[in-house]
CSV table of C-alpha atoms and ligand atoms in Angstrom, one decimal:
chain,number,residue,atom,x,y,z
A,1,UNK,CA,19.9,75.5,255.7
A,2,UNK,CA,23.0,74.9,257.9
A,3,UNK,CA,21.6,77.9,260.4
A,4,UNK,CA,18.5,76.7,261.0
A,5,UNK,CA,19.8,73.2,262.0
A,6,UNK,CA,21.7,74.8,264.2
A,7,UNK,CA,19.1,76.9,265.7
A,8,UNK,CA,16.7,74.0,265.5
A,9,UNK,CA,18.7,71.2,267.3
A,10,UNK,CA,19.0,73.0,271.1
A,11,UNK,CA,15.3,73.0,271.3
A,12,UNK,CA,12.8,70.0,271.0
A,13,UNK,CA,10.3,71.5,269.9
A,14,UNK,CA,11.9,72.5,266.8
A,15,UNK,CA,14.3,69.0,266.5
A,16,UNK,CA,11.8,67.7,263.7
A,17,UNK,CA,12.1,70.7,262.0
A,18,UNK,CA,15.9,70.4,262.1
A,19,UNK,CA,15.7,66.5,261.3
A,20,UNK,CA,13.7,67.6,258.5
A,21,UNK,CA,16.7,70.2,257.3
A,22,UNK,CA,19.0,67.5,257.8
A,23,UNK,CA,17.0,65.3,255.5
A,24,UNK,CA,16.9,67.2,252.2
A,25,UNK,CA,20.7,68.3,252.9
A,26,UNK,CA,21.7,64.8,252.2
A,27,UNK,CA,18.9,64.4,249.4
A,28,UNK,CA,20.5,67.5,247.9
A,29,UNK,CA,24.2,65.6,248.2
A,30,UNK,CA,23.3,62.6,246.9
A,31,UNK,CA,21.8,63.9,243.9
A,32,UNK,CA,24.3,66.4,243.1
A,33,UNK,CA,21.7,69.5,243.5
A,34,UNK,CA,22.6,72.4,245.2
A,35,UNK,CA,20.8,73.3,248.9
A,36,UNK,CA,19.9,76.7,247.6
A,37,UNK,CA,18.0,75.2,244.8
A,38,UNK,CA,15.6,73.3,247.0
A,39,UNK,CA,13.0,75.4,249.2
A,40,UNK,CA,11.3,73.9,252.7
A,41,UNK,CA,7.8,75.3,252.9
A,42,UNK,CA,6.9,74.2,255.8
A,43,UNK,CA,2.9,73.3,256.2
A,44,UNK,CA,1.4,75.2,259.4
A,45,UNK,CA,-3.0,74.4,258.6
A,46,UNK,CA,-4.7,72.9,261.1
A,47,UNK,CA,-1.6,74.5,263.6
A,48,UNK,CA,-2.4,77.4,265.7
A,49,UNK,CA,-0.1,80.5,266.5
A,50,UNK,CA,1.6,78.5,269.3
A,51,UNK,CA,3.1,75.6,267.5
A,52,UNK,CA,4.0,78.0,264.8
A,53,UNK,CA,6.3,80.6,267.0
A,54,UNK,CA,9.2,78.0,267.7
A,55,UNK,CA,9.7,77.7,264.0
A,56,UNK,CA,9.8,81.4,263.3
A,57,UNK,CA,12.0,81.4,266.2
A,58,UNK,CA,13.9,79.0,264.7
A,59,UNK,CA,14.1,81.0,261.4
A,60,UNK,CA,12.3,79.0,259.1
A,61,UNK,CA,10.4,81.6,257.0
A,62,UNK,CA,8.6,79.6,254.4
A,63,UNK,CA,5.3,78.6,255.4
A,64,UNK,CA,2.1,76.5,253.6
A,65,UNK,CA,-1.9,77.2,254.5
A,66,UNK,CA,-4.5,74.8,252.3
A,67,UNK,CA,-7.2,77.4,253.3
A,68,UNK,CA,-7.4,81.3,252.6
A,69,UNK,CA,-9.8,81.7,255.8
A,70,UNK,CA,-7.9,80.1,258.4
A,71,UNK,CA,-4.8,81.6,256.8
A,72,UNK,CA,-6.1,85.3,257.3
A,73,UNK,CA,-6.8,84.1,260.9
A,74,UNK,CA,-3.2,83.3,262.1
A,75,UNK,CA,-0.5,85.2,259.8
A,76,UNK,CA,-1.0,88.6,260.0
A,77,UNK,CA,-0.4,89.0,263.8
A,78,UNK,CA,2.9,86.5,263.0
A,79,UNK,CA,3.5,88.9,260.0
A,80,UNK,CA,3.8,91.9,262.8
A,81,UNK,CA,5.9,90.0,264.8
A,82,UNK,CA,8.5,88.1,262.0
A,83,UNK,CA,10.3,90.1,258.9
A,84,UNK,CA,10.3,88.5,255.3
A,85,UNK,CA,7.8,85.9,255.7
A,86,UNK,CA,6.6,84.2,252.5
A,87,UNK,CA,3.2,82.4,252.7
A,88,UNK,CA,2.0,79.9,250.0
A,89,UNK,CA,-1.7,79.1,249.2
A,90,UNK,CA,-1.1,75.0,248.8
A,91,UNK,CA,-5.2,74.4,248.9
A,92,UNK,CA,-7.5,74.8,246.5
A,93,UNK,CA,-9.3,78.8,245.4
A,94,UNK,CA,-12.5,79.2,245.0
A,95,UNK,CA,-13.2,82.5,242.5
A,96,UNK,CA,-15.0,84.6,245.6
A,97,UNK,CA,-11.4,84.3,248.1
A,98,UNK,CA,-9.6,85.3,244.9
A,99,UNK,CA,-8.6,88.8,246.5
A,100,UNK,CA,-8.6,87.9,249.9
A,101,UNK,CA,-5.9,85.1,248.8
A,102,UNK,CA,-3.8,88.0,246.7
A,103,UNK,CA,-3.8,89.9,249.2
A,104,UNK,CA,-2.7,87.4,251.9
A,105,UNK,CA,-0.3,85.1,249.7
A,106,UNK,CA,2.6,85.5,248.3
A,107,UNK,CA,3.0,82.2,246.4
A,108,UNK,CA,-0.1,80.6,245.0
A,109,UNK,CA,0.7,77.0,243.7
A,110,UNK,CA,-2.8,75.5,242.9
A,111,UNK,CA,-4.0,77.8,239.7
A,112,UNK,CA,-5.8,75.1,237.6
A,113,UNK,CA,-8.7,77.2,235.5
A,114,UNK,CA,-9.2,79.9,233.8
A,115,UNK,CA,-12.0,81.2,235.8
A,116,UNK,CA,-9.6,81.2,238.7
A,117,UNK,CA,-7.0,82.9,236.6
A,118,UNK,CA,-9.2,85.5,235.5
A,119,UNK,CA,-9.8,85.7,239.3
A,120,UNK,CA,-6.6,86.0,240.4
A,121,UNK,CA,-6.0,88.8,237.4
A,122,UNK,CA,-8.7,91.3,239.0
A,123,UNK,CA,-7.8,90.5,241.7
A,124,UNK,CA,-4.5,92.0,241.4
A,125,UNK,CA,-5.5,94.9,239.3
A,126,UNK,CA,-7.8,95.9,242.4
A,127,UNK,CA,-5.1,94.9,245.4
A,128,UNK,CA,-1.7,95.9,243.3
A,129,UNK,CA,-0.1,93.6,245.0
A,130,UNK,CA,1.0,90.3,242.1
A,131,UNK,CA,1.7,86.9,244.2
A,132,UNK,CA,4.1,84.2,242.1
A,133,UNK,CA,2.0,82.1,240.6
A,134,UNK,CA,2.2,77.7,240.2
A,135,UNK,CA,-0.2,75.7,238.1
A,136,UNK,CA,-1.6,72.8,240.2
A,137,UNK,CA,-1.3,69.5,237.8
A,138,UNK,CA,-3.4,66.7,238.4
A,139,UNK,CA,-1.1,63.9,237.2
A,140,UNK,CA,-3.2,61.1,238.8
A,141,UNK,CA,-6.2,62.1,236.9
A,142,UNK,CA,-8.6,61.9,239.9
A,143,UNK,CA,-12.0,63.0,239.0
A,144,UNK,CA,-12.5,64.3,242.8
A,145,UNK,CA,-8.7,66.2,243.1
A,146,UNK,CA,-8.1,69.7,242.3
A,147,UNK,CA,-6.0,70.6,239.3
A,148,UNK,CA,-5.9,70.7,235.7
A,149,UNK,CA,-5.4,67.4,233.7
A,150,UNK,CA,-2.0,66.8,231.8
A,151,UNK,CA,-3.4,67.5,228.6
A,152,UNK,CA,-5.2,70.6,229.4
A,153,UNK,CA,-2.2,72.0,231.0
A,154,UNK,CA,-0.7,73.4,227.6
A,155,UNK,CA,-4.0,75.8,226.8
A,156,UNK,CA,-4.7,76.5,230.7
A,157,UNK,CA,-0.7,78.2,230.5
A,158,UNK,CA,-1.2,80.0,227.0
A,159,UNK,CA,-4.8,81.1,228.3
A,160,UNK,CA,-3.0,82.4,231.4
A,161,UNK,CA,-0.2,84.5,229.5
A,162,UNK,CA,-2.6,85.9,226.6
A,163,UNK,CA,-5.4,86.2,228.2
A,164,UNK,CA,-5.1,86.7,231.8
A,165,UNK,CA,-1.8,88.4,231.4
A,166,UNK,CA,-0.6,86.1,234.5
A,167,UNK,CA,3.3,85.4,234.6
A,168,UNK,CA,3.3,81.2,235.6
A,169,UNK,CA,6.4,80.1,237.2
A,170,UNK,CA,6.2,76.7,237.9
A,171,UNK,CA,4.2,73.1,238.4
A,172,UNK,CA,2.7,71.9,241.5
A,173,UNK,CA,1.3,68.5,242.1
A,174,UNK,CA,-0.3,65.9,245.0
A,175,UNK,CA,-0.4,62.5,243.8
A,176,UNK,CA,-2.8,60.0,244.4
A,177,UNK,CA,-2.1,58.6,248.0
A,178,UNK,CA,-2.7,54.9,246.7
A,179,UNK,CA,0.4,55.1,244.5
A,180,UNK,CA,3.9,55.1,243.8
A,181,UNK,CA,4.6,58.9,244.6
A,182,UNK,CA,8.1,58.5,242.1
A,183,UNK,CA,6.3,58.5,238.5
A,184,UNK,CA,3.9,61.6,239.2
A,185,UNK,CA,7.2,63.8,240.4
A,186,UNK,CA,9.2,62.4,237.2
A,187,UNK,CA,5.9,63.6,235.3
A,188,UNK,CA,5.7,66.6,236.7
A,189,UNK,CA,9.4,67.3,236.1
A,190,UNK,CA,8.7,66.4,232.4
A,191,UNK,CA,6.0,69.0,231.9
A,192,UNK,CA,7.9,71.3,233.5
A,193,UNK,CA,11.0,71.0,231.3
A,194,UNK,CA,8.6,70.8,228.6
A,195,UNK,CA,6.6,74.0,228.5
A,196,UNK,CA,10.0,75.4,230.4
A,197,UNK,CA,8.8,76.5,233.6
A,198,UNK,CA,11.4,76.6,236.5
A,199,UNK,CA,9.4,75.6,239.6
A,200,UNK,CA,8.5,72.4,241.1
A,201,UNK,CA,6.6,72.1,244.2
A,202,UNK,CA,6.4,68.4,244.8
A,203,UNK,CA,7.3,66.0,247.7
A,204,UNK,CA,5.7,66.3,251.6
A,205,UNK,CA,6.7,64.2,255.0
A,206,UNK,CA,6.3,61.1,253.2
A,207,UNK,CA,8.3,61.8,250.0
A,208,UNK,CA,10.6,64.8,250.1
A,209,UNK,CA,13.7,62.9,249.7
A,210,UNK,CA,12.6,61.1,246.5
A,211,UNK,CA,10.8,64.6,244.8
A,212,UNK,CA,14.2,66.0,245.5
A,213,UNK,CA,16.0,64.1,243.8
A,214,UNK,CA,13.6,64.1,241.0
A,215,UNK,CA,14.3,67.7,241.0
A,216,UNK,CA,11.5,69.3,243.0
A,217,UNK,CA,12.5,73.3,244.2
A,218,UNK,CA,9.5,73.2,246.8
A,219,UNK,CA,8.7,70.6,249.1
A,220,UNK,CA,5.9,71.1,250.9
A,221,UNK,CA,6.4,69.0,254.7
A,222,UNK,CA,3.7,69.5,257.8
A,223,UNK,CA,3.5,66.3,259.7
A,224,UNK,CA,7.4,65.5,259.7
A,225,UNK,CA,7.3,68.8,261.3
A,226,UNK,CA,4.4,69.6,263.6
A,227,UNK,CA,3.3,65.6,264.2
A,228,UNK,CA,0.0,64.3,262.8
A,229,UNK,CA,-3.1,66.3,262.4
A,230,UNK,CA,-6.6,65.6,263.0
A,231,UNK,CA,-8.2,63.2,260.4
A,232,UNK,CA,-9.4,64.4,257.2
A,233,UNK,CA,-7.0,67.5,256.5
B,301,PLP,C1,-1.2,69.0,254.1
B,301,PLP,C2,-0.5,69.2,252.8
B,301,PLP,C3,0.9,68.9,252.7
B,301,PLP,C4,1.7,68.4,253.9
B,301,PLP,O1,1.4,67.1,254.1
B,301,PLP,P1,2.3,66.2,255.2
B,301,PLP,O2,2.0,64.8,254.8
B,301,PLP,O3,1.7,66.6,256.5
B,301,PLP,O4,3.7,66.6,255.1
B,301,PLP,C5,1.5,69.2,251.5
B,301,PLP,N1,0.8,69.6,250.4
B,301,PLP,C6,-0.5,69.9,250.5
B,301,PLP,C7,-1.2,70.4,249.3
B,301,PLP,C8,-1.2,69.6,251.6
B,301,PLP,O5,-2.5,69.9,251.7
């Protein structure tokens, strides 16, 4: 992280990106955790190829897209133009972009059904190309949010490793903008440590302090970064 401060901090387009940096360094120090244990993916949708080169520039190489279409839009001219990108499908799957997002993604974090697993399975027997793989919780129990519910989480994992032959490394979850963001990331740890899965993705511009120090690996961060969006995404 200490490079891409000091990449980040000569140019203002990239200082919030470096303020950001700065940010989950301390979190890090204050809760004992190491820097290398805690990833920045930093959220490009609704950003176009222009916003997105200062941060390459910069060297961030992490990067978040909610949808597969507007993802296959931008990256693969950056891909030509950057080494070792690593792109994570944040947003929801439907079962017909299940090879378009295998073949674009290499992190998925929002698995939450077994149709979608199944998906994601053929998917990768066709491509040949096998993305790392998060299971989207829905800890707030919204009926309208993506992801599985708490309880179902233990069948959706075995039904993933028996049946779909899929290799799950960690949790991922968005809680309920309404509430207290602290109790879904200490739940979200708990599950983890529970069915002993490694990853957290937890935490964005709001709350990545407080997810890292309740132990998430990923935080996800777009606004804190790029400013605010247009409504609705
Ligand atoms: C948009 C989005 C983020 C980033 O949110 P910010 O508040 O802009 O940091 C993180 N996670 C998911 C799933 C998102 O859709």
């Amino acid at each position: 992280m200490a490079l891409l401060v000091q990449n980040t901090q000569r140019n203002h387009e990239t200082a919030p990106l470096a303020a950001v940096i700065t940010r989950m360094s301390r979190a890090c120090r204050d809760s004992a955790r190491s820097e290398s244990d805690v990833e920045l993916v930093c959220v490009s949708k609704g950003h176009g190829s222009d916003a997105i080169f200062p941060i390459l520039e910069a060297g961030q190489r992490v990067f978040g897209e909610n949808r597969v279409q507007e993802a296959a839009e931008k990256w693969p001219a950056l891909r030509d133009q950057f080494r070792a990108i690593e792109l994570h499908l944040i947003g929801p799957l439907q079962t017909n972009k299940a090879a378009d997002a295998v073949a674009l993604f290499d992190v998925i974090q929002t698995v939450d059904r077994p149709k979608i697993a199944i998906a994601i399975a053929e998917a990768i027997g066709k491509i040949g190309t096998t993305p790392r793989l998060f299971i989207q919780v829905n800890t707030g129990r919204e009926i309208q949010k993506a992801g599985v519910a708490p309880s179902d989480l233990g069948g959706l994992l075995e039904f993933c490793r028996a049946d779909a032959k899929l290799n799950i490394e960690g949790l991922m979850c968005i809680p309920p903008c309404d509430e207290l963001a602290s109790p879904h990331f200490a739940y979200l740890a708990r599950l983890a440590a529970e069915f002993d899965l490694r990853q957290l993705s937890m935490g964005m511009s709001e709350d990545f302090e407080l997810a890292i120090q309740l132990g998430a690996t990923y935080v996800r961060v777009g606004s804190a970064i790029f400013g605010k969006r247009g409504r609705n995404r």
